[in-house]
mmCIF file of C-alpha atoms in Angstrom:
data_model
loop_
_atom_site.group_PDB
_atom_site.id
_atom_site.type_symbol
_atom_site.label_atom_id
_atom_site.label_comp_id
_atom_site.label_asym_id
_atom_site.label_seq_id
_atom_site.Cartn_x
_atom_site.Cartn_y
_atom_site.Cartn_z
ATOM 1 C CA GLU B 1 140.647 81.802 159.050
ATOM 2 C CA ILE B 2 141.117 85.398 160.140
ATOM 3 C CA VAL B 3 140.758 85.900 163.794
ATOM 4 C CA LEU B 4 139.270 89.322 164.995
ATOM 5 C CA THR B 5 140.249 90.256 168.647
ATOM 6 C CA GLN B 6 138.237 92.815 170.195
ATOM 7 C CA SER B 7 139.115 94.869 173.434
ATOM 8 C CA PRO B 8 137.799 95.533 175.894
ATOM 9 C CA ASP B 9 135.561 92.671 176.685
ATOM 10 C CA PHE B 10 133.446 95.077 178.731
ATOM 11 C CA GLN B 11 133.365 98.674 179.296
ATOM 12 C CA SER B 12 131.101 100.616 182.065
ATOM 13 C CA VAL B 13 130.784 104.227 180.819
ATOM 14 C CA THR B 14 128.942 107.472 182.206
ATOM 15 C CA PRO B 15 126.571 109.038 179.714
ATOM 16 C CA LYS B 16 128.161 111.753 177.504
ATOM 17 C CA GLU B 17 131.549 109.873 177.867
ATOM 18 C CA LYS B 18 133.470 108.864 174.711
ATOM 19 C CA VAL B 19 133.672 105.195 174.114
ATOM 20 C CA THR B 20 136.309 103.534 172.061
ATOM 21 C CA ILE B 21 136.308 100.005 171.014
ATOM 22 C CA THR B 22 139.077 98.401 169.124
ATOM 23 C CA CYS B 23 139.175 95.314 166.651
ATOM 24 C CA ARG B 24 142.548 93.789 165.626
ATOM 25 C CA ALA B 25 142.680 91.277 162.834
ATOM 26 C CA SER B 26 145.357 88.423 162.609
ATOM 27 C CA GLN B 27 146.246 89.560 159.205
ATOM 28 C CA SER B 28 145.792 92.425 156.862
ATOM 29 C CA ILE B 29 142.012 92.868 155.766
ATOM 30 C CA GLY B 30 142.297 96.275 153.972
ATOM 31 C CA SER B 31 139.101 98.040 154.954
ATOM 32 C CA SER B 32 136.787 94.939 154.922
ATOM 33 C CA LEU B 33 135.751 95.525 158.441
ATOM 34 C CA HIS B 34 132.190 96.286 159.702
ATOM 35 C CA TRP B 35 130.622 97.134 163.008
ATOM 36 C CA TYR B 36 127.395 95.903 164.512
ATOM 37 C CA GLN B 37 125.463 96.787 167.740
ATOM 38 C CA GLN B 38 123.256 94.096 169.416
ATOM 39 C CA LYS B 39 120.949 94.866 172.172
ATOM 40 C CA PRO B 40 119.615 92.011 174.553
ATOM 41 C CA ASP B 41 117.046 89.867 172.629
ATOM 42 C CA GLN B 42 117.543 91.674 169.383
ATOM 43 C CA SER B 43 119.121 91.149 166.168
ATOM 44 C CA PRO B 44 122.464 92.671 165.300
ATOM 45 C CA LYS B 45 122.205 96.112 163.611
ATOM 46 C CA LEU B 46 124.716 97.404 161.109
ATOM 47 C CA LEU B 47 126.467 100.464 162.391
ATOM 48 C CA ILE B 48 129.419 101.063 160.223
ATOM 49 C CA LYS B 49 130.510 99.445 156.795
ATOM 50 C CA TYR B 50 134.035 99.248 155.282
ATOM 51 C CA ALA B 51 135.757 100.501 158.389
ATOM 52 C CA SER B 52 134.416 104.101 158.291
ATOM 53 C CA GLN B 53 131.597 104.269 155.939
ATOM 54 C CA SER B 54 128.356 105.589 157.697
ATOM 55 C CA ILE B 55 124.914 103.860 157.428
ATOM 56 C CA SER B 56 121.886 105.724 156.772
ATOM 57 C CA GLY B 57 119.656 106.104 159.939
ATOM 58 C CA VAL B 58 122.397 105.391 162.310
ATOM 59 C CA PRO B 59 123.432 108.474 164.636
ATOM 60 C CA SER B 60 126.270 110.473 163.779
ATOM 61 C CA ARG B 61 128.143 109.802 167.191
ATOM 62 C CA PHE B 62 129.146 106.422 165.929
ATOM 63 C CA SER B 63 132.192 106.547 163.846
ATOM 64 C CA GLY B 64 134.727 103.975 162.565
ATOM 65 C CA SER B 65 138.306 104.267 161.600
ATOM 66 C CA GLY B 66 141.352 102.143 160.781
ATOM 67 C CA SER B 67 142.745 99.962 157.838
ATOM 68 C CA GLY B 68 144.906 96.941 157.487
ATOM 69 C CA THR B 69 144.836 95.010 160.874
ATOM 70 C CA ASP B 70 143.767 97.733 163.469
ATOM 71 C CA PHE B 71 140.223 99.170 163.521
ATOM 72 C CA THR B 72 138.253 101.538 166.059
ATOM 73 C CA LEU B 73 134.695 102.098 166.807
ATOM 74 C CA THR B 74 134.174 105.421 168.468
ATOM 75 C CA ILE B 75 130.852 106.382 170.103
ATOM 76 C CA ASN B 76 131.031 110.173 171.026
ATOM 77 C CA SER B 77 128.838 111.293 173.756
ATOM 78 C CA LEU B 78 127.350 108.072 174.920
ATOM 79 C CA GLU B 79 123.648 107.894 175.442
ATOM 80 C CA ALA B 80 121.869 105.382 177.682
ATOM 81 C CA GLU B 81 120.342 103.713 174.649
ATOM 82 C CA ASP B 82 123.748 102.875 173.542
ATOM 83 C CA ALA B 83 124.069 100.047 176.171
ATOM 84 C CA ALA B 84 124.623 96.977 173.962
ATOM 85 C CA ALA B 85 127.092 94.576 172.658
ATOM 86 C CA TYR B 86 129.333 95.595 169.853
ATOM 87 C CA TYR B 87 130.805 93.151 167.236
ATOM 88 C CA CYS B 88 133.168 93.566 164.390
ATOM 89 C CA LEU B 89 132.908 91.444 161.239
ATOM 90 C CA GLN B 90 135.631 90.933 158.503
ATOM 91 C CA SER B 91 134.646 90.278 154.955
ATOM 92 C CA SER B 92 138.124 90.135 153.482
ATOM 93 C CA SER B 93 138.180 86.322 153.182
ATOM 94 C CA LEU B 94 136.227 83.312 153.806
ATOM 95 C CA PRO B 95 134.946 82.230 156.269
ATOM 96 C CA LEU B 96 133.438 85.576 157.301
ATOM 97 C CA THR B 97 134.413 85.882 160.968
ATOM 98 C CA PHE B 98 133.189 88.045 163.927
ATOM 99 C CA GLY B 99 135.058 89.471 166.746
ATOM 100 C CA GLY B 100 134.247 88.274 170.287
ATOM 101 C CA GLY B 101 132.278 91.171 171.232
ATOM 102 C CA THR B 102 132.410 94.164 173.527
ATOM 103 C CA LYS B 103 129.712 94.773 176.109
ATOM 104 C CA VAL B 104 129.138 98.369 176.729
ATOM 105 C CA GLY B 105 127.196 99.194 180.187
ATOM 106 C CA ILE B 106 125.930 102.553 181.494
ATOM 107 C CA LYS B 107 127.180 103.544 185.028
ATOM 108 C CA GLN M 1 111.066 98.013 153.482
ATOM 109 C CA VAL M 2 112.501 94.399 153.118
ATOM 110 C CA GLN M 3 111.895 92.299 155.866
ATOM 111 C CA LEU M 4 113.146 88.734 156.675
ATOM 112 C CA GLN M 5 110.725 86.446 158.552
ATOM 113 C CA GLN M 6 112.044 82.963 159.589
ATOM 114 C CA TRP M 7 110.647 79.966 161.023
ATOM 115 C CA GLY M 8 111.415 76.226 161.891
ATOM 116 C CA ALA M 9 111.531 73.670 164.724
ATOM 117 C CA GLY M 10 112.748 75.163 168.037
ATOM 118 C CA LEU M 11 113.415 71.930 169.781
ATOM 119 C CA LEU M 12 115.352 68.845 168.573
ATOM 120 C CA LYS M 13 116.953 65.778 169.913
ATOM 121 C CA PRO M 14 120.485 65.074 169.418
ATOM 122 C CA SER M 15 121.421 63.479 165.855
ATOM 123 C CA GLU M 16 118.136 65.098 164.376
ATOM 124 C CA THR M 17 118.405 67.592 161.510
ATOM 125 C CA LEU M 18 117.925 71.288 162.096
ATOM 126 C CA SER M 19 115.654 72.987 159.354
ATOM 127 C CA LEU M 20 115.008 76.459 159.192
ATOM 128 C CA THR M 21 113.437 78.767 156.508
ATOM 129 C CA CYS M 22 113.700 82.545 155.796
ATOM 130 C CA GLY M 23 111.113 84.417 153.734
ATOM 131 C CA VAL M 24 112.073 87.678 152.101
ATOM 132 C CA TYR M 25 109.091 90.232 151.929
ATOM 133 C CA ASN M 26 108.721 93.745 150.279
ATOM 134 C CA GLY M 27 112.064 93.659 148.583
ATOM 135 C CA SER M 28 114.087 92.204 145.698
ATOM 136 C CA PHE M 29 115.351 88.721 146.159
ATOM 137 C CA SER M 30 117.815 88.420 143.184
ATOM 138 C CA GLY M 31 121.015 90.468 143.258
ATOM 139 C CA TYR M 32 121.635 89.739 146.886
ATOM 140 C CA TYR M 33 123.445 87.042 149.063
ATOM 141 C CA TRP M 34 121.521 85.400 151.775
ATOM 142 C CA ASN M 35 123.170 84.243 154.836
ATOM 143 C CA TRP M 36 122.671 82.338 158.089
ATOM 144 C CA VAL M 37 124.493 83.216 161.238
ATOM 145 C CA ARG M 38 124.146 81.689 164.664
ATOM 146 C CA GLN M 39 124.791 82.770 168.346
ATOM 147 C CA PRO M 40 125.018 80.307 171.126
ATOM 148 C CA PRO M 41 123.465 81.342 174.424
ATOM 149 C CA GLY M 42 125.679 84.215 175.989
ATOM 150 C CA LYS M 43 128.260 83.923 173.088
ATOM 151 C CA GLY M 44 129.418 85.681 170.025
ATOM 152 C CA LEU M 45 128.239 85.430 166.420
ATOM 153 C CA GLU M 46 129.282 82.681 164.035
ATOM 154 C CA TRP M 47 128.584 82.799 160.152
ATOM 155 C CA ILE M 48 127.239 79.708 158.860
ATOM 156 C CA GLY M 49 127.018 80.279 155.025
ATOM 157 C CA GLU M 50 125.423 82.126 152.197
ATOM 158 C CA ILE M 51 123.654 81.579 148.973
ATOM 159 C CA ASN M 52 122.431 83.833 146.063
ATOM 160 C CA HIS M 53 119.376 83.568 143.966
ATOM 161 C CA SER M 54 121.173 81.317 141.492
ATOM 162 C CA GLY M 55 121.994 78.774 144.234
ATOM 163 C CA SER M 56 125.743 79.588 144.423
ATOM 164 C CA THR M 57 126.803 78.817 147.990
ATOM 165 C CA ASN M 58 129.710 79.493 150.338
ATOM 166 C CA TYR M 59 129.963 77.599 153.754
ATOM 167 C CA ASN M 60 131.860 77.900 156.916
ATOM 168 C CA PRO M 61 134.403 75.151 156.756
ATOM 169 C CA SER M 62 133.757 74.231 160.516
ATOM 170 C CA LEU M 63 130.164 73.312 159.488
ATOM 171 C CA LYS M 64 130.554 72.533 155.882
ATOM 172 C CA SER M 65 130.156 68.715 156.283
ATOM 173 C CA ARG M 66 126.817 68.925 157.994
ATOM 174 C CA VAL M 67 125.249 72.140 156.392
ATOM 175 C CA THR M 68 123.118 72.738 153.261
ATOM 176 C CA ILE M 69 121.635 76.115 152.216
ATOM 177 C CA SER M 70 119.069 75.945 149.472
ATOM 178 C CA VAL M 71 116.914 78.609 147.836
ATOM 179 C CA ASP M 72 113.407 78.676 146.364
ATOM 180 C CA THR M 73 113.160 81.683 144.131
ATOM 181 C CA SER M 74 109.344 81.194 143.383
ATOM 182 C CA LYS M 75 108.678 81.872 146.947
ATOM 183 C CA ASN M 76 111.605 84.278 147.748
ATOM 184 C CA GLN M 77 112.746 81.920 150.536
ATOM 185 C CA PHE M 78 115.933 80.356 151.553
ATOM 186 C CA SER M 79 116.556 77.480 153.965
ATOM 187 C CA LEU M 80 119.120 76.061 156.272
ATOM 188 C CA LYS M 81 119.611 72.430 156.927
ATOM 189 C CA LEU M 82 122.117 71.237 159.629
ATOM 190 C CA ASN M 83 122.475 67.416 160.081
ATOM 191 C CA SER M 84 123.457 65.311 163.066
ATOM 192 C CA VAL M 85 122.906 68.136 165.648
ATOM 193 C CA THR M 86 124.337 67.978 169.143
ATOM 194 C CA ALA M 87 123.970 70.215 172.284
ATOM 195 C CA ALA M 88 126.696 72.381 170.611
ATOM 196 C CA ASP M 89 124.482 73.336 168.021
ATOM 197 C CA THR M 90 122.066 75.129 170.615
ATOM 198 C CA ALA M 91 121.888 78.680 169.535
ATOM 199 C CA VAL M 92 119.780 81.563 168.181
ATOM 200 C CA TYR M 93 119.811 81.213 164.349
ATOM 201 C CA TYR M 94 119.518 84.399 162.187
ATOM 202 C CA CYS M 95 119.076 84.848 158.566
ATOM 203 C CA ALA M 96 120.339 87.985 156.957
ATOM 204 C CA ARG M 97 120.727 89.822 153.628
ATOM 205 C CA GLY M 98 124.073 90.590 152.141
ATOM 206 C CA PRO M 99 124.415 93.248 149.351
ATOM 207 C CA TYR M 100 127.604 91.442 148.096
ATOM 208 C CA LYS M 101 129.159 88.014 147.939
ATOM 209 C CA TRP M 102 131.102 87.471 151.239
ATOM 210 C CA GLY M 103 130.061 90.896 152.353
ATOM 211 C CA TYR M 104 128.570 92.619 155.291
ATOM 212 C CA MET M 105 125.020 91.854 156.203
ATOM 213 C CA ASP M 106 122.506 94.813 156.362
ATOM 214 C CA VAL M 107 119.063 93.341 157.001
ATOM 215 C CA TRP M 108 118.529 90.657 159.702
ATOM 216 C CA GLY M 109 115.732 88.497 160.715
ATOM 217 C CA LYS M 110 114.588 88.316 164.344
ATOM 218 C CA GLY M 111 116.055 84.981 165.053
ATOM 219 C CA THR M 112 114.816 81.549 166.036
ATOM 220 C CA THR M 113 115.853 79.745 169.146
ATOM 221 C CA VAL M 114 116.940 76.307 168.588
ATOM 222 C CA THR M 115 117.452 73.863 171.521
ATOM 223 C CA ILE M 116 119.016 70.518 171.262
ATOM 224 C CA SER M 117 118.187 68.243 174.051
#
């Protein structure tokens, strides 16, 4: 099973700041890494697919990068509505696995 | 716009069988993979398994001995059964659509809270 390790666990950020969340895989997964946002009491929402591909309707301040074992989700110019938990998901091999999550709070 | 609507019992006793169904509305059923994902209170997400319209399944080995995912193409529905539940199975259970086999999930249901007590 591929283990995804996210860091940090929690980040408190001032609006308009840049946020960087990392996801490290226990073995190479190519670009089979996807990012989700989950707000309290809501379902996860797909932000980025295949490491860096944008999703229609997702604000352009969200971007992804990386390949192999190291991946990054970047939120440029954080807005208050971005307060949420963020999860990575790998689809390189079964079982599909998620990272432990990163909570982003607003200062 | 496709919507997933899920339902099922929210309170079970230990050793009972969890049963949830997810209906697919305003969208195609065939050509996609249909997933179940769960989230224990205050914790992260765990993939349970997937099925396609033909009934081909993949399960998480950690739950495989207790899980059955089935499909009813006549109703555009798919279902989850989890046997012999314990308190550790208490979670919000989500159904979700995947465009590809073993892929990401792009449309999610609202979730069903299942409590084992």
